[in-house]
Amino acid sequence: MCGIVGYIGPKEAYPILMKGLHRLEYRGYDSAGVALMDQEIKLYKQKGKVSELEAFVKGKDVKGTVGIAHTRWATHGEPSQINAHPHFSETKTLAIIHNGIIENYSVIREELKRRGYHFSSDTDTEVLVHLIEDIKFNEKVPLEEAVRIALTQVVGAYAIVIMSKLSPNKLIAARKGSPLVVGIGNEEFFIASDATPIVEYTKDVVYLDDEEIAIVERDKELSIIDIRKETKTPYVQKLEMSLSELEKGGYDHFMLKEIFEQPRAIKDSMRGRLNAPLGIVKLGGIIDYEQKLAKAKRILITACGTSWHAGLVGEYLFEDLARIPVEVEYASEFRYRNPVIYEDDVVLVISQSGETADSLAAIDIAKRNGATILGICNVVGSSIPRQTHAGVYTHAGPEIGVASTKAFTAQVTILTLMALRAAQLRNTISTTRFNQLINELDIIPEKIEAILRQNDKIKKIAAKFKDSRNFLYLGRGYNFPVALEGALKLKEISYIHAEGYPAAEMKHGPIALIDKEMPIVFIATRRGMYEKVITNIQEVKARNGVIIAIATKGDKEVAKMVDYLIEIPDADEVLVPLLAVIPLQLLSYYIAVMLKRNVDQPRNLAKSVTVE
Ligand code: F6R
């Protein structure tokens, strides 16, 4: 969602800010803007893409070594030039950029109107900048103190950066519930909503905590206070990310690059955690909590979207291997339905971005009920790992394509390791089966390589189906969540309607849809509920359905029955989701490309959903 970049230092700010906005484009947005400090604050904004802002600004004065820039994903007020950030205060002395939502904005707005303030936009952000100005004038306090006082009055989530004409060598940044990172360079500072705009300039960063305010001033050290006025010591961390991870590296899209990165991403997620020859699974991040996990009466997995699908695979894994009852909940429902949570529950939160608002709210509820909260997260330093008791990073590397691919397989890899470790501690798995599974897991990356080599074949199948308007994805057991994930991938990037179902559930409704116009994607791998799925395939064939099957290599029976076949290497059913999802990702990708969709930034979608 919205993106923030700020700069103060010896260099011209504009090129740094624009490059930063391009790096943040993957998050999804619908307008962009920039403010630069010279003698005056110069402010430019435009509806649409960053390139449209650049075209608009071309030839105008962009001088200045201090600046802030923003990409906005509309919440309050339509996407428009007026609603785009930055926003000026009444006297144009202050300019602000803001991610998040100020929930009590209408009350503050009415009060400010009574005091003579004018509002040109429909945003909650303009309310905040007027409020800061009002406090500054009335209280006659420095900018950071006016910001602090204002933040004690607002309810909601924010990451903000503010510049003032009266303090031209200073930026004030603050966060609550929306991420913010300060990069410390050589006599320069960078501020951003994630580390991607910063990494090419410095690896030294400070992640702000909730309710912290950073004062970033030329020729001074970074200083941080919180909204209770307590001074904080900045905790400088080294970024692990590299610049090449943020570039397409010769691929047409980030999504394709990330699909092809999966063998590497899975290896990275297992590195130091799985030692197959020695029969060891060790998850350092949760080592102090693994007894809690093993003794849990119940595991509640909560997440959204693709991460929720990974959670469903987790349910099969923990119940099957470790015999712990599991419930999988959409975080958006969990947070509002007064769930029953016990102190001996383990709540497992899964998130690629670590910033999903609903997942953060679910953590809050679980905490209030005294449960142990563990996380599986991809983005180092993001909010979810900070809120959980302990957790495991997936180490899949930055995922830039909006459609999640490598994060999903890395999440499933970590869930497999966690379930195996819990099973070992609970004695619900024999040593032989444990060793067999970890040895197979160890070579999953090579099996994925073999599937990726079928890229051209999958592309040809995609060409046959690109004009279909509806798809059904069917699978059973471990492959049911894969069917859901396959359908989600297709709809989000191609805008084709697709649904995933447990294959047997088809008879209870979706069978009515089957005709020769609607492709049915079956995940029909040989282990697990193979015979049952074969029966379901026959039911579809009997109704003239067109079938694309993901089947185990060499399976002649499925080959005879279906119209299009994609073979994947044989694997234990426990590990099949890691393989079966790969051709589905490629199928969606090629269909979307052939339909000329914006694959990496599909319409209406954002990479990290930081609002409800
Ligand atoms: C789908 C997708 C979304 C996310 C969901 C949760 O491809 O990307 O469905 O999975 O918004 O996001 P995270 O995992 O960041 O919490």
mmCIF file with all atom_site columns, C-alpha atoms and ligand atoms in Angstrom, residues 303-308 350-356 359 384 399 401-405 411 485 488-489 492 606-609, ligand 1:
data_model
loop_
_atom_site.group_PDB
_atom_site.id
_atom_site.type_symbol
_atom_site.label_atom_id
_atom_site.label_alt_id
_atom_site.label_comp_id
_atom_site.label_asym_id
_atom_site.label_entity_id
_atom_site.label_seq_id
_atom_site.pdbx_PDB_ins_code
_atom_site.Cartn_x
_atom_site.Cartn_y
_atom_site.Cartn_z
_atom_site.occupancy
_atom_site.B_iso_or_equiv
_atom_site.pdbx_formal_charge
_atom_site.auth_seq_id
_atom_site.auth_comp_id
_atom_site.auth_asym_id
_atom_site.auth_atom_id
_atom_site.pdbx_PDB_model_num
ATOM   1  C CA . ALA A 1 303 ? -3.360 -15.195 8.297  1.00 0.00 ? 303 ALA A CA 1
ATOM   2  C CA . CYS A 1 304 ? -4.792 -13.665 5.122  1.00 0.00 ? 304 CYS A CA 1
ATOM   3  C CA . GLY A 1 305 ? -4.797 -14.612 1.438  1.00 0.00 ? 305 GLY A CA 1
ATOM   4  C CA . THR A 1 306 ? -1.958 -16.779 0.247  1.00 0.00 ? 306 THR A CA 1
ATOM   5  C CA . SER A 1 307 ? -0.501 -16.937 3.753  1.00 0.00 ? 307 SER A CA 1
ATOM   6  C CA . TRP A 1 308 ? -3.853 -18.330 4.907  1.00 0.00 ? 308 TRP A CA 1
ATOM   7  C CA . ILE A 1 350 ? 1.799  -16.245 8.998  1.00 0.00 ? 350 ILE A CA 1
ATOM   8  C CA . SER A 1 351 ? 2.604  -13.223 6.856  1.00 0.00 ? 351 SER A CA 1
ATOM   9  C CA . GLN A 1 352 ? 4.916  -12.406 3.984  1.00 0.00 ? 352 GLN A CA 1
ATOM   10 C CA . SER A 1 353 ? 4.998  -8.648  4.595  1.00 0.00 ? 353 SER A CA 1
ATOM   11 C CA . GLY A 1 354 ? 4.689  -8.707  8.363  1.00 0.00 ? 354 GLY A CA 1
ATOM   12 C CA . GLU A 1 355 ? 2.481  -5.631  8.076  1.00 0.00 ? 355 GLU A CA 1
ATOM   13 C CA . THR A 1 356 ? -0.996 -6.994  7.337  1.00 0.00 ? 356 THR A CA 1
ATOM   14 C CA . SER A 1 359 ? -3.039 -10.221 11.165 1.00 0.00 ? 359 SER A CA 1
ATOM   15 C CA . ILE A 1 384 ? 4.519  -8.894  13.058 1.00 0.00 ? 384 ILE A CA 1
ATOM   16 C CA . GLU A 1 399 ? 9.000  -10.456 -2.847 1.00 0.00 ? 399 GLU A CA 1
ATOM   17 C CA . GLY A 1 401 ? 5.467  -9.133  -7.448 1.00 0.00 ? 401 GLY A CA 1
ATOM   18 C CA . VAL A 1 402 ? 2.109  -8.480  -5.803 1.00 0.00 ? 402 VAL A CA 1
ATOM   19 C CA . ALA A 1 403 ? 1.059  -12.103 -6.324 1.00 0.00 ? 403 ALA A CA 1
ATOM   20 C CA . SER A 1 404 ? 2.800  -14.136 -3.668 1.00 0.00 ? 404 SER A CA 1
ATOM   21 C CA . THR A 1 405 ? 4.796  -17.129 -4.981 1.00 0.00 ? 405 THR A CA 1
ATOM   22 C CA . GLN A 1 411 ? 6.092  -20.558 4.445  1.00 0.00 ? 411 GLN A CA 1
ATOM   23 C CA . GLU A 1 485 ? -3.956 -21.080 -4.035 1.00 0.00 ? 485 GLU A CA 1
ATOM   24 C CA . LEU A 1 488 ? -6.318 -17.173 -6.170 1.00 0.00 ? 488 LEU A CA 1
ATOM   25 C CA . LYS A 1 489 ? -3.190 -16.767 -8.320 1.00 0.00 ? 489 LYS A CA 1
ATOM   26 C CA . GLU A 1 492 ? -5.654 -11.830 -8.929 1.00 0.00 ? 492 GLU A CA 1
ATOM   27 C CA . ALA A 1 606 ? -1.545 -3.833  -2.830 1.00 0.00 ? 606 ALA A CA 1
ATOM   28 C CA . LYS A 1 607 ? 1.457  -5.814  -1.720 1.00 0.00 ? 607 LYS A CA 1
ATOM   29 C CA . SER A 1 608 ? 1.066  -5.247  1.959  1.00 0.00 ? 608 SER A CA 1
ATOM   30 C CA . VAL A 1 609 ? -2.445 -4.601  3.168  1.00 0.00 ? 609 VAL A CA 1
HETATM 31 C C1 . F6R B 2 .   ? -1.899 -13.198 -2.877 1.00 0.00 ? 1   F6R B C1 1
HETATM 32 C C2 . F6R B 2 .   ? -1.392 -12.243 -1.926 1.00 0.00 ? 1   F6R B C2 1
HETATM 33 C C3 . F6R B 2 .   ? -2.264 -11.841 -0.786 1.00 0.00 ? 1   F6R B C3 1
HETATM 34 C C4 . F6R B 2 .   ? -1.452 -11.913 0.515  1.00 0.00 ? 1   F6R B C4 1
HETATM 35 C C5 . F6R B 2 .   ? -2.283 -11.396 1.704  1.00 0.00 ? 1   F6R B C5 1
HETATM 36 C C6 . F6R B 2 .   ? -1.536 -11.546 3.006  1.00 0.00 ? 1   F6R B C6 1
HETATM 37 O O1 . F6R B 2 .   ? -0.972 -13.461 -3.873 1.00 0.00 ? 1   F6R B O1 1
HETATM 38 O O2 . F6R B 2 .   ? -0.307 -11.791 -2.041 1.00 0.00 ? 1   F6R B O2 1
HETATM 39 O O3 . F6R B 2 .   ? -3.401 -12.645 -0.711 1.00 0.00 ? 1   F6R B O3 1
HETATM 40 O O4 . F6R B 2 .   ? -1.074 -13.238 0.721  1.00 0.00 ? 1   F6R B O4 1
HETATM 41 O O5 . F6R B 2 .   ? -2.595 -10.052 1.483  1.00 0.00 ? 1   F6R B O5 1
HETATM 42 O O6 . F6R B 2 .   ? -0.357 -10.823 2.995  1.00 0.00 ? 1   F6R B O6 1
HETATM 43 P P1 . F6R B 2 .   ? 0.825  -11.119 4.009  1.00 0.00 ? 1   F6R B P1 1
HETATM 44 O O7 . F6R B 2 .   ? 1.296  -12.502 3.738  1.00 0.00 ? 1   F6R B O7 1
HETATM 45 O O8 . F6R B 2 .   ? 1.844  -10.081 3.689  1.00 0.00 ? 1   F6R B O8 1
HETATM 46 O O9 . F6R B 2 .   ? 0.255  -11.002 5.383  1.00 0.00 ? 1   F6R B O9 1
#
